[in-house]
PDB file of C-alpha atoms in Angstrom:
ATOM      1  CA  MET A   7       0.000   0.000   0.000  1.00 93.00           C
ATOM      2  CA  LYS A   8       1.263   3.467  -0.867  1.00 97.00           C
ATOM      3  CA  LEU A   9      -0.658   4.994   2.039  1.00 98.00           C
ATOM      4  CA  ASN A  10      -0.934   3.273   5.383  1.00 97.00           C
ATOM      5  CA  PHE A  11      -1.663   3.921   9.022  1.00 98.00           C
ATOM      6  CA  GLU A  12       1.253   4.766  11.312  1.00 96.00           C
ATOM      7  CA  LEU A  13       0.012   4.332  14.847  1.00 94.00           C
ATOM      8  CA  VAL A  14       2.554   5.590  17.360  1.00 92.00           C
ATOM      9  CA  PRO A  15       2.787   3.699  20.674  1.00 95.00           C
ATOM     10  CA  ASP A  16       0.960   5.523  23.452  1.00 93.00           C
ATOM     11  CA  SER A  17       4.181   6.053  25.443  1.00 90.00           C
ATOM     12  CA  CYS A  18       5.641   7.977  22.477  1.00 88.00           C
ATOM     13  CA  TRP A  19       2.763  10.430  22.092  1.00 83.00           C
ATOM     14  CA  HIS A  20       3.638  14.115  22.427  1.00 75.00           C
ATOM     15  CA  SER A  21       7.344  13.457  21.852  1.00 74.00           C
ATOM     16  CA  ASN A  22       7.506  14.397  18.208  1.00 82.00           C
ATOM     17  CA  LEU A  23      10.624  15.620  16.466  1.00 88.00           C
ATOM     18  CA  ARG A  24       9.400  19.197  16.420  1.00 88.00           C
ATOM     19  CA  SER A  25       9.339  19.265  20.231  1.00 88.00           C
ATOM     20  CA  LEU A  26      12.836  17.724  20.482  1.00 89.00           C
ATOM     21  CA  LEU A  27      14.578  20.182  18.150  1.00 93.00           C
ATOM     22  CA  SER A  28      15.072  23.909  18.278  1.00 93.00           C
ATOM     23  CA  PRO A  29      12.795  25.875  15.936  1.00 94.00           C
ATOM     24  CA  ALA A  30      15.762  26.495  13.609  1.00 94.00           C
ATOM     25  CA  GLN A  31      16.702  22.802  13.504  1.00 95.00           C
ATOM     26  CA  TRP A  32      13.115  21.727  12.846  1.00 96.00           C
ATOM     27  CA  ASP A  33      12.863  24.331  10.096  1.00 96.00           C
ATOM     28  CA  LEU A  34      15.945  22.872   8.400  1.00 96.00           C
ATOM     29  CA  VAL A  35      14.562  19.309   8.529  1.00 97.00           C
ATOM     30  CA  ARG A  36      11.086  20.164   7.294  1.00 96.00           C
ATOM     31  CA  ARG A  37      12.320  22.463   4.519  1.00 97.00           C
ATOM     32  CA  GLU A  38      14.540  19.662   3.212  1.00 97.00           C
ATOM     33  CA  ALA A  39      11.455  17.396   3.064  1.00 98.00           C
ATOM     34  CA  TYR A  40       9.478  20.107   1.246  1.00 98.00           C
ATOM     35  CA  ALA A  41      12.291  20.575  -1.279  1.00 97.00           C
ATOM     36  CA  ARG A  42      12.354  16.834  -2.044  1.00 97.00           C
ATOM     37  CA  ALA A  43       8.573  16.846  -2.528  1.00 97.00           C
ATOM     38  CA  ASN A  44       8.700  19.655  -5.086  1.00 96.00           C
ATOM     39  CA  GLY A  45       5.172  20.859  -4.320  1.00 97.00           C
ATOM     40  CA  LYS A  46       3.567  17.394  -4.404  1.00 98.00           C
ATOM     41  CA  CYS A  47       2.516  15.002  -1.674  1.00 98.00           C
ATOM     42  CA  ALA A  48       5.235  12.360  -1.230  1.00 98.00           C
ATOM     43  CA  ILE A  49       2.547   9.678  -0.881  1.00 98.00           C
ATOM     44  CA  CYS A  50      -0.373  10.384  -3.225  1.00 98.00           C
ATOM     45  CA  GLY A  51       1.423  12.786  -5.575  1.00 98.00           C
ATOM     46  CA  ALA A  52      -1.281  15.451  -5.384  1.00 97.00           C
ATOM     47  CA  PRO A  53      -0.022  19.000  -5.922  1.00 97.00           C
ATOM     48  CA  SER A  54      -0.425  21.069  -2.783  1.00 94.00           C
ATOM     49  CA  ALA A  55       0.332  24.654  -1.879  1.00 92.00           C
ATOM     50  CA  ARG A  56       0.506  23.618   1.781  1.00 95.00           C
ATOM     51  CA  LEU A  57       2.359  20.417   2.547  1.00 98.00           C
ATOM     52  CA  GLU A  58       2.840  19.098   6.074  1.00 97.00           C
ATOM     53  CA  ALA A  59       6.032  17.545   7.437  1.00 97.00           C
ATOM     54  CA  HIS A  60       5.495  13.988   8.638  1.00 97.00           C
ATOM     55  CA  GLU A  61       7.937  11.885  10.639  1.00 96.00           C
ATOM     56  CA  ARG A  62       8.270   8.260   9.590  1.00 97.00           C
ATOM     57  CA  TRP A  63       9.257   5.973  12.461  1.00 96.00           C
ATOM     58  CA  GLU A  64      10.436   2.365  12.499  1.00 96.00           C
ATOM     59  CA  TYR A  65      10.071   0.158  15.553  1.00 97.00           C
ATOM     60  CA  ASP A  66      12.410  -2.615  16.671  1.00 97.00           C
ATOM     61  CA  GLU A  67      10.110  -4.382  19.092  1.00 96.00           C
ATOM     62  CA  ASP A  68      12.825  -6.730  20.373  1.00 96.00           C
ATOM     63  CA  ALA A  69      15.380  -4.012  21.149  1.00 97.00           C
ATOM     64  CA  HIS A  70      12.668  -1.469  22.108  1.00 97.00           C
ATOM     65  CA  VAL A  71      14.032   1.145  19.693  1.00 96.00           C
ATOM     66  CA  GLN A  72      11.947   3.801  17.984  1.00 95.00           C
ATOM     67  CA  LYS A  73      14.014   4.997  15.012  1.00 96.00           C
ATOM     68  CA  LEU A  74      13.379   8.068  12.899  1.00 96.00           C
ATOM     69  CA  ALA A  75      13.486   6.733   9.331  1.00 97.00           C
ATOM     70  CA  ASP A  76      12.537   9.845   7.354  1.00 97.00           C
ATOM     71  CA  VAL A  77      10.693  13.131   7.333  1.00 98.00           C
ATOM     72  CA  ILE A  78       8.453  13.545   4.296  1.00 98.00           C
ATOM     73  CA  ALA A  79       6.174  16.270   2.976  1.00 98.00           C
ATOM     74  CA  ILE A  80       2.572  15.157   2.571  1.00 98.00           C
ATOM     75  CA  CYS A  81      -0.875  16.606   1.985  1.00 98.00           C
ATOM     76  CA  ARG A  82      -3.392  17.062   4.793  1.00 97.00           C
ATOM     77  CA  ARG A  83      -5.565  14.231   3.497  1.00 98.00           C
ATOM     78  CA  CYS A  84      -2.742  11.670   3.597  1.00 98.00           C
ATOM     79  CA  HIS A  85      -1.706  12.963   7.030  1.00 98.00           C
ATOM     80  CA  GLU A  86      -5.236  12.389   8.329  1.00 98.00           C
ATOM     81  CA  VAL A  87      -5.130   8.786   7.112  1.00 98.00           C
ATOM     82  CA  ILE A  88      -1.739   8.133   8.691  1.00 98.00           C
ATOM     83  CA  HIS A  89      -2.951   9.464  12.059  1.00 95.00           C
ATOM     84  CA  ILE A  90      -6.364   7.802  11.809  1.00 96.00           C
ATOM     85  CA  GLY A  91      -6.919   7.694  15.586  1.00 92.00           C
ATOM     86  CA  ARG A  92      -6.731  11.475  15.839  1.00 92.00           C
ATOM     87  CA  THR A  93      -8.811  11.797  12.680  1.00 96.00           C
ATOM     88  CA  GLN A  94     -11.512   9.543  14.147  1.00 95.00           C
ATOM     89  CA  LEU A  95     -11.624  11.683  17.293  1.00 94.00           C
ATOM     90  CA  LYS A  96     -12.146  14.763  15.093  1.00 95.00           C
ATOM     91  CA  GLY A  97     -15.010  13.011  13.288  1.00 96.00           C
ATOM     92  CA  ASN A  98     -13.303  12.916   9.880  1.00 95.00           C
ATOM     93  CA  GLU A  99     -12.916   9.163   9.433  1.00 96.00           C
ATOM     94  CA  ARG A 100     -15.169   8.877   6.353  1.00 97.00           C
ATOM     95  CA  GLU A 101     -13.058  11.356   4.369  1.00 97.00           C
ATOM     96  CA  ALA A 102      -9.865   9.567   5.425  1.00 98.00           C
ATOM     97  CA  GLU A 103     -11.368   6.193   4.565  1.00 98.00           C
ATOM     98  CA  ALA A 104     -12.273   7.379   1.058  1.00 98.00           C
ATOM     99  CA  HIS A 105      -8.809   8.880   0.546  1.00 98.00           C
ATOM    100  CA  PHE A 106      -7.114   5.652   1.696  1.00 98.00           C
ATOM    101  CA  MET A 107      -9.165   3.582  -0.752  1.00 98.00           C
ATOM    102  CA  LYS A 108      -8.555   6.019  -3.627  1.00 98.00           C
ATOM    103  CA  VAL A 109      -4.786   6.270  -3.125  1.00 98.00           C
ATOM    104  CA  ASN A 110      -4.392   2.515  -2.640  1.00 98.00           C
ATOM    105  CA  ASN A 111      -6.999   1.590  -5.254  1.00 98.00           C
ATOM    106  CA  CYS A 112      -8.559  -0.815  -2.780  1.00 98.00           C
ATOM    107  CA  THR A 113     -11.887  -1.898  -1.348  1.00 98.00           C
ATOM    108  CA  TYR A 114     -13.500  -1.104   1.974  1.00 98.00           C
ATOM    109  CA  ALA A 115     -12.661  -4.655   3.118  1.00 98.00           C
ATOM    110  CA  GLU A 116      -8.987  -4.026   2.349  1.00 98.00           C
ATOM    111  CA  TYR A 117      -9.184  -0.722   4.244  1.00 98.00           C
ATOM    112  CA  ARG A 118     -10.611  -2.516   7.305  1.00 98.00           C
ATOM    113  CA  LYS A 119      -7.968  -5.254   7.069  1.00 98.00           C
ATOM    114  CA  ALA A 120      -5.129  -2.700   6.942  1.00 98.00           C
ATOM    115  CA  LEU A 121      -6.639  -0.818   9.878  1.00 98.00           C
ATOM    116  CA  GLY A 122      -6.924  -4.050  11.859  1.00 98.00           C
ATOM    117  CA  GLU A 123      -3.279  -4.888  11.160  1.00 98.00           C
ATOM    118  CA  ALA A 124      -2.210  -1.391  12.232  1.00 97.00           C
ATOM    119  CA  ASN A 125      -4.222  -1.692  15.441  1.00 97.00           C
ATOM    120  CA  GLU A 126      -2.628  -5.071  16.182  1.00 98.00           C
ATOM    121  CA  ALA A 127       0.882  -3.626  15.715  1.00 97.00           C
ATOM    122  CA  HIS A 128      -0.142  -0.735  17.987  1.00 97.00           C
ATOM    123  CA  ARG A 129      -1.297  -3.160  20.700  1.00 97.00           C
ATOM    124  CA  ARG A 130       1.996  -5.069  20.498  1.00 97.00           C
ATOM    125  CA  ARG A 131       4.075  -1.904  20.648  1.00 97.00           C
ATOM    126  CA  ASN A 132       2.110  -0.625  23.615  1.00 96.00           C
ATOM    127  CA  LYS A 133       3.450  -3.574  25.628  1.00 96.00           C
ATOM    128  CA  VAL A 134       6.867  -1.880  25.568  1.00 96.00           C
ATOM    129  CA  ALA A 135       7.064   0.361  28.629  1.00 92.00           C
ATOM    130  CA  GLU A 136       9.785   2.632  27.270  1.00 93.00           C
ATOM    131  CA  TRP A 137      11.250   3.064  23.797  1.00 95.00           C
ATOM    132  CA  LYS A 138      14.854   4.113  23.183  1.00 94.00           C
ATOM    133  CA  LEU A 139      15.040   6.890  20.629  1.00 93.00           C
ATOM    134  CA  ASP A 140      17.311   6.624  17.581  1.00 95.00           C
ATOM    135  CA  LEU A 141      17.668   9.958  15.799  1.00 95.00           C
ATOM    136  CA  SER A 142      20.661   9.001  13.652  1.00 96.00           C
ATOM    137  CA  TYR A 143      18.635  10.172  10.605  1.00 96.00           C
ATOM    138  CA  LEU A 144      19.404  13.734  11.702  1.00 96.00           C
ATOM    139  CA  LYS A 145      23.200  13.307  11.265  1.00 95.00           C
ATOM    140  CA  LYS A 146      22.869  14.432   7.652  1.00 93.00           C
ATOM    141  CA  PHE A 147      21.802  17.874   8.920  1.00 90.00           C
ATOM    142  CA  CYS A 148      24.884  18.423  11.123  1.00 80.00           C
TER     143      CYS A 148
END
């Protein structure tokens, strides 16, 4: 799937990259992502005058490491799919559901299956009490 859900473990909420970096450092990281995107969403390819920086994380469940894999520039609609839990709380799930199916050219059943798999990974990752943070991705900005 081009577009998928990225459910962050509960213990990692509110510890995004933006809060860990100085405003100038965050600006450097997000602007690099915007430049790579060239005015288009890095996931769905839609042109957008206002892209949002999104952090892509990888999880090593055995070593309990949350690793920053990339920062990409995406449209609001893709961002709402990725953070479906927040989107559901805001009452915008139907729009996100439709966008997921359009981008992935899939059925509602495939949407539900992908969401179920994401929720299962989230449950597993929530069993880890504390994640070690790997920000080695940022070395290219030093």
